[in-house]
mmCIF file of C-alpha atoms in Angstrom:
data_model
loop_
_atom_site.group_PDB
_atom_site.id
_atom_site.type_symbol
_atom_site.label_atom_id
_atom_site.label_comp_id
_atom_site.label_asym_id
_atom_site.label_seq_id
_atom_site.Cartn_x
_atom_site.Cartn_y
_atom_site.Cartn_z
ATOM 1 C CA LEU A 1 -33.408 -12.813 -13.223
ATOM 2 C CA THR A 2 -31.428 -9.752 -11.785
ATOM 3 C CA GLU A 3 -32.632 -9.467 -8.595
ATOM 4 C CA LEU A 4 -32.177 -12.296 -5.770
ATOM 5 C CA ASN A 5 -33.917 -12.167 -2.302
ATOM 6 C CA THR A 6 -33.476 -15.727 -0.960
ATOM 7 C CA PRO A 7 -36.356 -16.701 1.431
ATOM 8 C CA LEU A 8 -36.454 -16.706 4.994
ATOM 9 C CA GLY A 9 -35.786 -19.893 7.006
ATOM 10 C CA ILE A 10 -33.123 -21.180 4.837
ATOM 11 C CA THR A 11 -29.754 -21.993 6.497
ATOM 12 C CA ALA A 12 -27.233 -22.840 3.384
ATOM 13 C CA ILE A 13 -26.686 -21.755 0.125
ATOM 14 C CA GLU A 14 -25.291 -24.925 -1.497
ATOM 15 C CA ASP A 15 -22.086 -25.267 -3.977
ATOM 16 C CA GLY A 16 -22.115 -23.507 -7.006
ATOM 17 C CA VAL A 17 -26.055 -22.787 -7.117
ATOM 18 C CA PHE A 18 -25.842 -19.615 -8.939
ATOM 19 C CA TYR A 19 -22.754 -20.461 -10.724
ATOM 20 C CA ASN A 20 -22.305 -18.125 -13.805
ATOM 21 C CA CYS A 21 -25.696 -16.281 -13.431
ATOM 22 C CA THR A 22 -24.496 -13.623 -15.349
ATOM 23 C CA GLU A 23 -27.402 -11.268 -15.286
ATOM 24 C CA ILE A 24 -27.738 -11.056 -11.326
ATOM 25 C CA THR A 25 -27.035 -7.472 -10.189
ATOM 26 C CA SER A 26 -28.047 -7.493 -6.618
ATOM 27 C CA ILE A 27 -28.482 -9.992 -3.797
ATOM 28 C CA VAL A 28 -29.988 -10.031 -0.276
ATOM 29 C CA ILE A 29 -29.251 -13.264 1.696
ATOM 30 C CA PRO A 30 -31.349 -13.421 5.347
ATOM 31 C CA ASP A 31 -29.643 -13.639 8.387
ATOM 32 C CA THR A 32 -30.686 -17.578 8.766
ATOM 33 C CA VAL A 33 -28.013 -18.453 6.323
ATOM 34 C CA THR A 34 -24.785 -19.481 8.163
ATOM 35 C CA GLU A 35 -23.092 -21.136 5.261
ATOM 36 C CA LEU A 36 -22.361 -20.095 1.421
ATOM 37 C CA GLY A 37 -21.198 -22.963 -0.474
ATOM 38 C CA ALA A 38 -18.144 -23.081 -2.738
ATOM 39 C CA ASN A 39 -18.396 -21.376 -5.957
ATOM 40 C CA ALA A 40 -22.016 -20.422 -5.159
ATOM 41 C CA PHE A 41 -21.958 -16.972 -7.154
ATOM 42 C CA TYR A 42 -19.173 -17.985 -9.170
ATOM 43 C CA GLY A 43 -18.987 -15.682 -12.309
ATOM 44 C CA CYS A 44 -21.975 -13.550 -11.730
ATOM 45 C CA THR A 45 -20.205 -10.986 -13.498
ATOM 46 C CA ALA A 46 -23.171 -8.461 -13.385
ATOM 47 C CA LEU A 47 -23.375 -8.545 -9.688
ATOM 48 C CA THR A 48 -22.819 -4.917 -8.146
ATOM 49 C CA GLN A 49 -24.348 -5.226 -4.701
ATOM 50 C CA ILE A 50 -24.645 -7.985 -2.106
ATOM 51 C CA THR A 51 -25.749 -7.953 1.634
ATOM 52 C CA LEU A 52 -24.230 -10.684 3.505
ATOM 53 C CA PRO A 53 -26.194 -12.640 6.400
ATOM 54 C CA SER A 54 -25.202 -11.402 10.069
ATOM 55 C CA ASN A 55 -24.612 -15.136 11.183
ATOM 56 C CA LEU A 56 -22.237 -16.202 8.198
ATOM 57 C CA ASN A 57 -19.446 -18.317 9.681
ATOM 58 C CA MET A 58 -17.293 -18.926 6.785
ATOM 59 C CA ILE A 59 -16.766 -17.339 3.079
ATOM 60 C CA SER A 60 -16.252 -20.605 0.937
ATOM 61 C CA PHE A 61 -13.736 -21.552 -1.777
ATOM 62 C CA SER A 62 -14.347 -19.065 -5.112
ATOM 63 C CA VAL A 63 -17.622 -17.834 -3.644
ATOM 64 C CA PHE A 64 -17.680 -14.618 -5.584
ATOM 65 C CA TYR A 65 -14.712 -15.627 -8.296
ATOM 66 C CA GLY A 66 -14.857 -13.571 -11.106
ATOM 67 C CA CYS A 67 -17.723 -11.107 -10.112
ATOM 68 C CA ALA A 68 -16.181 -8.333 -11.818
ATOM 69 C CA THR A 69 -18.510 -5.609 -11.257
ATOM 70 C CA LEU A 70 -18.662 -6.012 -7.422
ATOM 71 C CA LYS A 71 -17.707 -2.626 -5.653
ATOM 72 C CA SER A 72 -17.924 -3.125 -2.255
ATOM 73 C CA ILE A 73 -18.274 -5.968 0.447
ATOM 74 C CA ASP A 74 -18.962 -6.171 4.087
ATOM 75 C CA ILE A 75 -17.692 -8.884 6.001
ATOM 76 C CA PRO A 76 -19.964 -9.962 8.971
ATOM 77 C CA SER A 77 -18.650 -9.996 12.413
ATOM 78 C CA THR A 78 -19.162 -13.551 12.736
ATOM 79 C CA VAL A 79 -17.082 -14.655 9.942
ATOM 80 C CA VAL A 80 -14.079 -16.441 10.867
ATOM 81 C CA SER A 81 -12.240 -17.533 7.762
ATOM 82 C CA ILE A 82 -12.191 -16.420 4.004
ATOM 83 C CA MET A 83 -11.103 -19.246 1.812
ATOM 84 C CA GLU A 84 -9.066 -19.587 -0.985
ATOM 85 C CA SER A 85 -9.899 -17.447 -4.078
ATOM 86 C CA ALA A 86 -13.088 -16.186 -2.597
ATOM 87 C CA PHE A 87 -13.126 -12.787 -4.531
ATOM 88 C CA TYR A 88 -10.637 -13.977 -7.025
ATOM 89 C CA GLY A 89 -10.780 -11.464 -10.022
ATOM 90 C CA CYS A 90 -13.219 -9.226 -8.600
ATOM 91 C CA THR A 91 -11.645 -6.303 -10.416
ATOM 92 C CA SER A 92 -14.006 -3.476 -9.541
ATOM 93 C CA LEU A 93 -13.833 -4.268 -5.795
ATOM 94 C CA LYS A 94 -12.463 -0.832 -3.864
ATOM 95 C CA THR A 95 -14.001 -1.218 -0.482
ATOM 96 C CA ILE A 96 -13.803 -4.161 2.093
ATOM 97 C CA SER A 97 -14.871 -4.123 5.727
ATOM 98 C CA PHE A 98 -13.591 -6.833 7.730
ATOM 99 C CA GLY A 99 -15.520 -8.282 10.692
ATOM 100 C CA SER A 100 -13.839 -8.569 14.212
ATOM 101 C CA ALA A 101 -14.025 -12.373 14.355
ATOM 102 C CA LEU A 102 -11.694 -12.869 11.336
ATOM 103 C CA LYS A 103 -9.041 -15.289 11.906
ATOM 104 C CA THR A 104 -7.631 -16.273 8.371
ATOM 105 C CA ILE A 105 -7.409 -15.301 4.846
ATOM 106 C CA GLY A 106 -7.008 -17.953 2.557
ATOM 107 C CA ASP A 107 -4.970 -18.178 -0.599
ATOM 108 C CA SER A 108 -5.541 -15.938 -3.370
ATOM 109 C CA ALA A 109 -8.579 -14.484 -1.496
ATOM 110 C CA PHE A 110 -8.431 -11.227 -3.051
ATOM 111 C CA TYR A 111 -6.256 -12.110 -6.271
ATOM 112 C CA ASN A 112 -6.456 -9.657 -9.039
ATOM 113 C CA CYS A 113 -8.918 -7.073 -7.434
ATOM 114 C CA ALA A 114 -7.057 -4.436 -9.460
ATOM 115 C CA ALA A 115 -9.288 -1.500 -8.156
ATOM 116 C CA LEU A 116 -8.507 -2.340 -4.388
ATOM 117 C CA MET A 117 -5.964 0.305 -3.396
ATOM 118 C CA GLU A 118 -6.358 0.172 0.604
ATOM 119 C CA ILE A 119 -6.866 -2.324 3.205
ATOM 120 C CA THR A 120 -7.120 -2.366 7.036
ATOM 121 C CA LEU A 121 -6.812 -5.717 8.350
ATOM 122 C CA PRO A 122 -8.699 -6.430 11.755
ATOM 123 C CA ASN A 123 -7.022 -7.193 15.022
ATOM 124 C CA GLY A 124 -7.207 -10.732 16.074
ATOM 125 C CA LEU A 125 -6.423 -11.842 12.211
ATOM 126 C CA GLU A 126 -3.828 -14.737 12.647
ATOM 127 C CA THR A 127 -2.998 -15.942 9.025
ATOM 128 C CA VAL A 128 -2.798 -14.240 5.730
ATOM 129 C CA GLY A 129 -2.060 -16.692 2.862
ATOM 130 C CA ASP A 130 -0.150 -16.778 -0.315
ATOM 131 C CA ARG A 131 -0.832 -14.222 -3.135
ATOM 132 C CA VAL A 132 -3.706 -12.826 -1.119
ATOM 133 C CA PHE A 133 -3.390 -9.159 -2.751
ATOM 134 C CA SER A 134 -1.161 -10.237 -5.496
ATOM 135 C CA GLY A 135 -2.863 -7.814 -8.707
ATOM 136 C CA THR A 136 -4.029 -5.575 -6.437
ATOM 137 C CA GLY A 137 -3.304 -1.838 -5.992
ATOM 138 C CA ILE A 138 -2.411 -1.819 -2.451
ATOM 139 C CA THR A 139 1.112 -0.425 -1.661
ATOM 140 C CA LYS A 140 0.981 0.104 2.150
ATOM 141 C CA LEU A 141 0.031 -2.595 4.807
ATOM 142 C CA GLU A 142 0.177 -2.750 8.333
ATOM 143 C CA LEU A 143 0.022 -6.075 9.949
ATOM 144 C CA PRO A 144 -1.872 -6.625 13.328
ATOM 145 C CA ASP A 145 0.199 -7.810 16.155
ATOM 146 C CA SER A 146 -2.011 -11.104 16.224
ATOM 147 C CA VAL A 147 -0.637 -12.155 12.802
ATOM 148 C CA THR A 148 1.713 -15.185 13.140
ATOM 149 C CA GLU A 149 1.690 -16.361 9.467
ATOM 150 C CA VAL A 150 1.799 -14.343 6.121
ATOM 151 C CA SER A 151 3.138 -14.700 2.908
ATOM 152 C CA LEU A 152 3.866 -11.265 0.982
ATOM 153 C CA GLY A 153 6.045 -12.409 -2.070
ATOM 154 C CA ASP A 154 3.965 -11.427 -4.719
ATOM 155 C CA MET A 155 3.918 -8.148 -3.593
ATOM 156 C CA SER A 156 7.721 -7.571 -4.061
ATOM 157 C CA SER A 157 7.370 -5.116 -6.977
ATOM 158 C CA THR A 158 4.355 -2.925 -5.411
ATOM 159 C CA LEU A 159 4.668 -2.903 -1.658
ATOM 160 C CA THR A 160 6.107 0.522 -0.531
ATOM 161 C CA TYR A 161 5.395 0.467 3.127
ATOM 162 C CA ILE A 162 5.095 -2.203 6.215
ATOM 163 C CA LYS A 163 4.217 -2.177 9.338
ATOM 164 C CA TRP A 164 5.143 -5.871 10.584
ATOM 165 C CA SER A 165 3.476 -8.028 13.139
ATOM 166 C CA ALA A 166 4.691 -8.665 16.762
ATOM 167 C CA GLY A 167 3.608 -12.120 16.427
ATOM 168 C CA ILE A 168 6.255 -13.059 14.217
ATOM 169 C CA PRO A 169 9.462 -12.252 16.039
ATOM 170 C CA VAL A 170 11.863 -13.435 13.645
ATOM 171 C CA ILE A 171 12.322 -11.714 10.114
ATOM 172 C CA SER A 172 13.459 -14.884 8.040
ATOM 173 C CA ASN A 173 16.054 -15.160 5.433
ATOM 174 C CA ALA A 174 14.632 -13.585 2.488
ATOM 175 C CA ALA A 175 11.528 -12.523 3.752
ATOM 176 C CA PHE A 176 11.774 -9.357 1.802
ATOM 177 C CA GLN A 177 14.158 -10.083 -0.742
ATOM 178 C CA GLU A 178 14.441 -7.927 -3.853
ATOM 179 C CA PHE A 179 11.123 -5.838 -2.539
ATOM 180 C CA SER A 180 12.210 -3.351 -5.271
ATOM 181 C CA ALA A 181 9.333 -0.913 -4.068
ATOM 182 C CA LEU A 182 9.923 -1.176 -0.451
ATOM 183 C CA LYS A 183 10.850 2.365 1.037
ATOM 184 C CA THR A 184 9.745 1.998 4.497
ATOM 185 C CA VAL A 185 9.764 -0.746 7.229
ATOM 186 C CA ILE A 186 8.594 -0.231 11.090
ATOM 187 C CA LEU A 187 9.253 -3.274 13.276
ATOM 188 C CA PRO A 188 7.105 -3.325 16.449
ATOM 189 C CA GLU A 189 8.266 -3.957 20.017
ATOM 190 C CA GLY A 190 8.272 -7.810 20.051
ATOM 191 C CA VAL A 191 10.474 -8.689 17.197
ATOM 192 C CA THR A 192 13.618 -9.940 18.338
ATOM 193 C CA GLU A 193 16.161 -10.777 15.469
ATOM 194 C CA ILE A 194 16.636 -10.364 11.658
ATOM 195 C CA ALA A 195 18.105 -13.274 10.156
ATOM 196 C CA ASP A 196 21.338 -14.245 8.780
ATOM 197 C CA GLY A 197 21.640 -14.374 5.020
ATOM 198 C CA SER A 198 23.029 -17.279 3.123
ATOM 199 C CA VAL A 199 24.825 -18.228 -0.119
ATOM 200 C CA GLU A 200 23.978 -21.159 -2.074
ATOM 201 C CA ILE A 201 26.169 -22.651 -4.689
ATOM 202 C CA SER A 202 24.716 -24.492 -7.606
ATOM 203 C CA VAL A 203 27.553 -26.662 -9.253
ATOM 204 C CA GLY A 204 26.832 -27.105 -13.143
ATOM 205 C CA ILE A 205 29.201 -28.975 -15.489
ATOM 206 C CA LEU A 206 31.188 -25.954 -16.736
ATOM 207 C CA GLU A 207 30.651 -23.508 -14.029
ATOM 208 C CA SER A 208 29.261 -23.040 -10.426
ATOM 209 C CA THR A 209 27.159 -20.452 -9.334
ATOM 210 C CA ALA A 210 26.532 -18.640 -6.095
ATOM 211 C CA TYR A 211 23.090 -17.311 -5.184
ATOM 212 C CA LYS A 212 22.703 -14.752 -2.234
ATOM 213 C CA PHE A 213 19.526 -15.082 0.078
ATOM 214 C CA ALA A 214 18.962 -12.328 3.071
ATOM 215 C CA PRO A 215 16.027 -10.696 4.767
ATOM 216 C CA PHE A 216 16.131 -7.359 2.846
ATOM 217 C CA TYR A 217 18.703 -8.266 0.183
ATOM 218 C CA LYS A 218 18.376 -5.843 -2.974
ATOM 219 C CA CYS A 219 15.402 -3.783 -1.756
ATOM 220 C CA TYR A 220 16.965 -0.896 -3.683
ATOM 221 C CA SER A 221 14.448 1.581 -2.985
ATOM 222 C CA LEU A 222 14.474 1.287 1.092
ATOM 223 C CA GLU A 223 15.098 4.296 2.552
ATOM 224 C CA SER A 224 14.397 3.865 6.252
ATOM 225 C CA ILE A 225 13.646 1.337 9.020
ATOM 226 C CA ILE A 226 12.409 1.625 12.558
ATOM 227 C CA LEU A 227 14.095 -1.132 14.971
ATOM 228 C CA PRO A 228 12.420 -1.630 18.233
ATOM 229 C CA ASP A 229 13.939 -1.960 21.498
ATOM 230 C CA SER A 230 13.131 -5.840 21.751
ATOM 231 C CA LEU A 231 15.557 -6.294 18.748
ATOM 232 C CA LYS A 232 18.374 -8.504 20.005
ATOM 233 C CA ARG A 233 20.344 -9.126 16.770
ATOM 234 C CA ILE A 234 20.856 -8.317 13.136
ATOM 235 C CA GLY A 235 22.199 -11.289 11.025
ATOM 236 C CA LYS A 236 24.929 -10.992 8.611
ATOM 237 C CA MET A 237 24.249 -9.706 5.024
ATOM 238 C CA ALA A 238 20.409 -8.918 6.485
ATOM 239 C CA PHE A 239 20.694 -5.192 4.425
ATOM 240 C CA GLU A 240 23.170 -6.258 1.468
ATOM 241 C CA ASP A 241 22.730 -4.044 -1.317
ATOM 242 C CA CYS A 242 20.292 -1.608 -0.038
ATOM 243 C CA THR A 243 21.640 1.219 -1.778
ATOM 244 C CA LYS A 244 19.342 3.945 -0.554
ATOM 245 C CA LEU A 245 18.996 3.039 3.180
ATOM 246 C CA SER A 246 20.155 6.019 5.019
ATOM 247 C CA ASP A 247 17.838 6.237 7.916
ATOM 248 C CA VAL A 248 18.073 3.321 10.686
ATOM 249 C CA GLN A 249 16.526 3.983 13.761
ATOM 250 C CA PHE A 250 18.060 1.273 16.267
ATOM 251 C CA GLY A 251 16.507 0.088 19.610
ATOM 252 C CA LYS A 252 18.190 0.428 22.890
ATOM 253 C CA GLY A 253 18.140 -3.623 23.165
ATOM 254 C CA LEU A 254 20.512 -4.504 19.997
ATOM 255 C CA GLU A 255 23.245 -6.653 21.067
ATOM 256 C CA GLU A 256 24.633 -8.323 17.877
ATOM 257 C CA ILE A 257 25.311 -7.010 14.359
ATOM 258 C CA GLY A 258 26.374 -10.036 12.073
#
């Protein structure tokens, strides 16, 4: 079996139905299907092409996990959630088109999609989970202002450019700590504060060790940052050890620098 045309009239593909079917190369799923079960196409390593149904509500856990030859995917405009590890290890995936209804991208959804070099996130997206783009080639990221929750820690060695979301008004302590490749940061109108840094003391038997945490601590490559008029406060230690920072464009509303 190399080509799969699922029959008209079915509404769901159950969990793990085509698990490790390593010879399937293409799949067409009819528009009557609204649900793809977890692991439905897990390990279909020869899969290069798939047509998703236009009425799909959600892309479930690990649906396309390890589909290493899949090159592109169009997410239908009806999909609200992409669940954890949905495209984990799709190492040939180069192109993703997101639908306008998407609200959530779950943890590790595109983990180790090594061929993925760029991404455009849709307006309306609210949550980007942990390790979503870890192991990809993405170096630039623009967050829609609808995003209220994001975790980027696993991009600390690859991300060079970030446009933040107005939906997250406070840049928290350690938000970009030790993002060693980060060169440019744009904070949009709506961001009001860059938080204070902190020092934590670990007391040992023979000696104590101080650990520093700050929003942009040790961003050694950071060269420029654009601050909005809405920004009221920059906390203490916020840009400590940003040794290349030479271009800071301050907004008009700044009231306090820690």
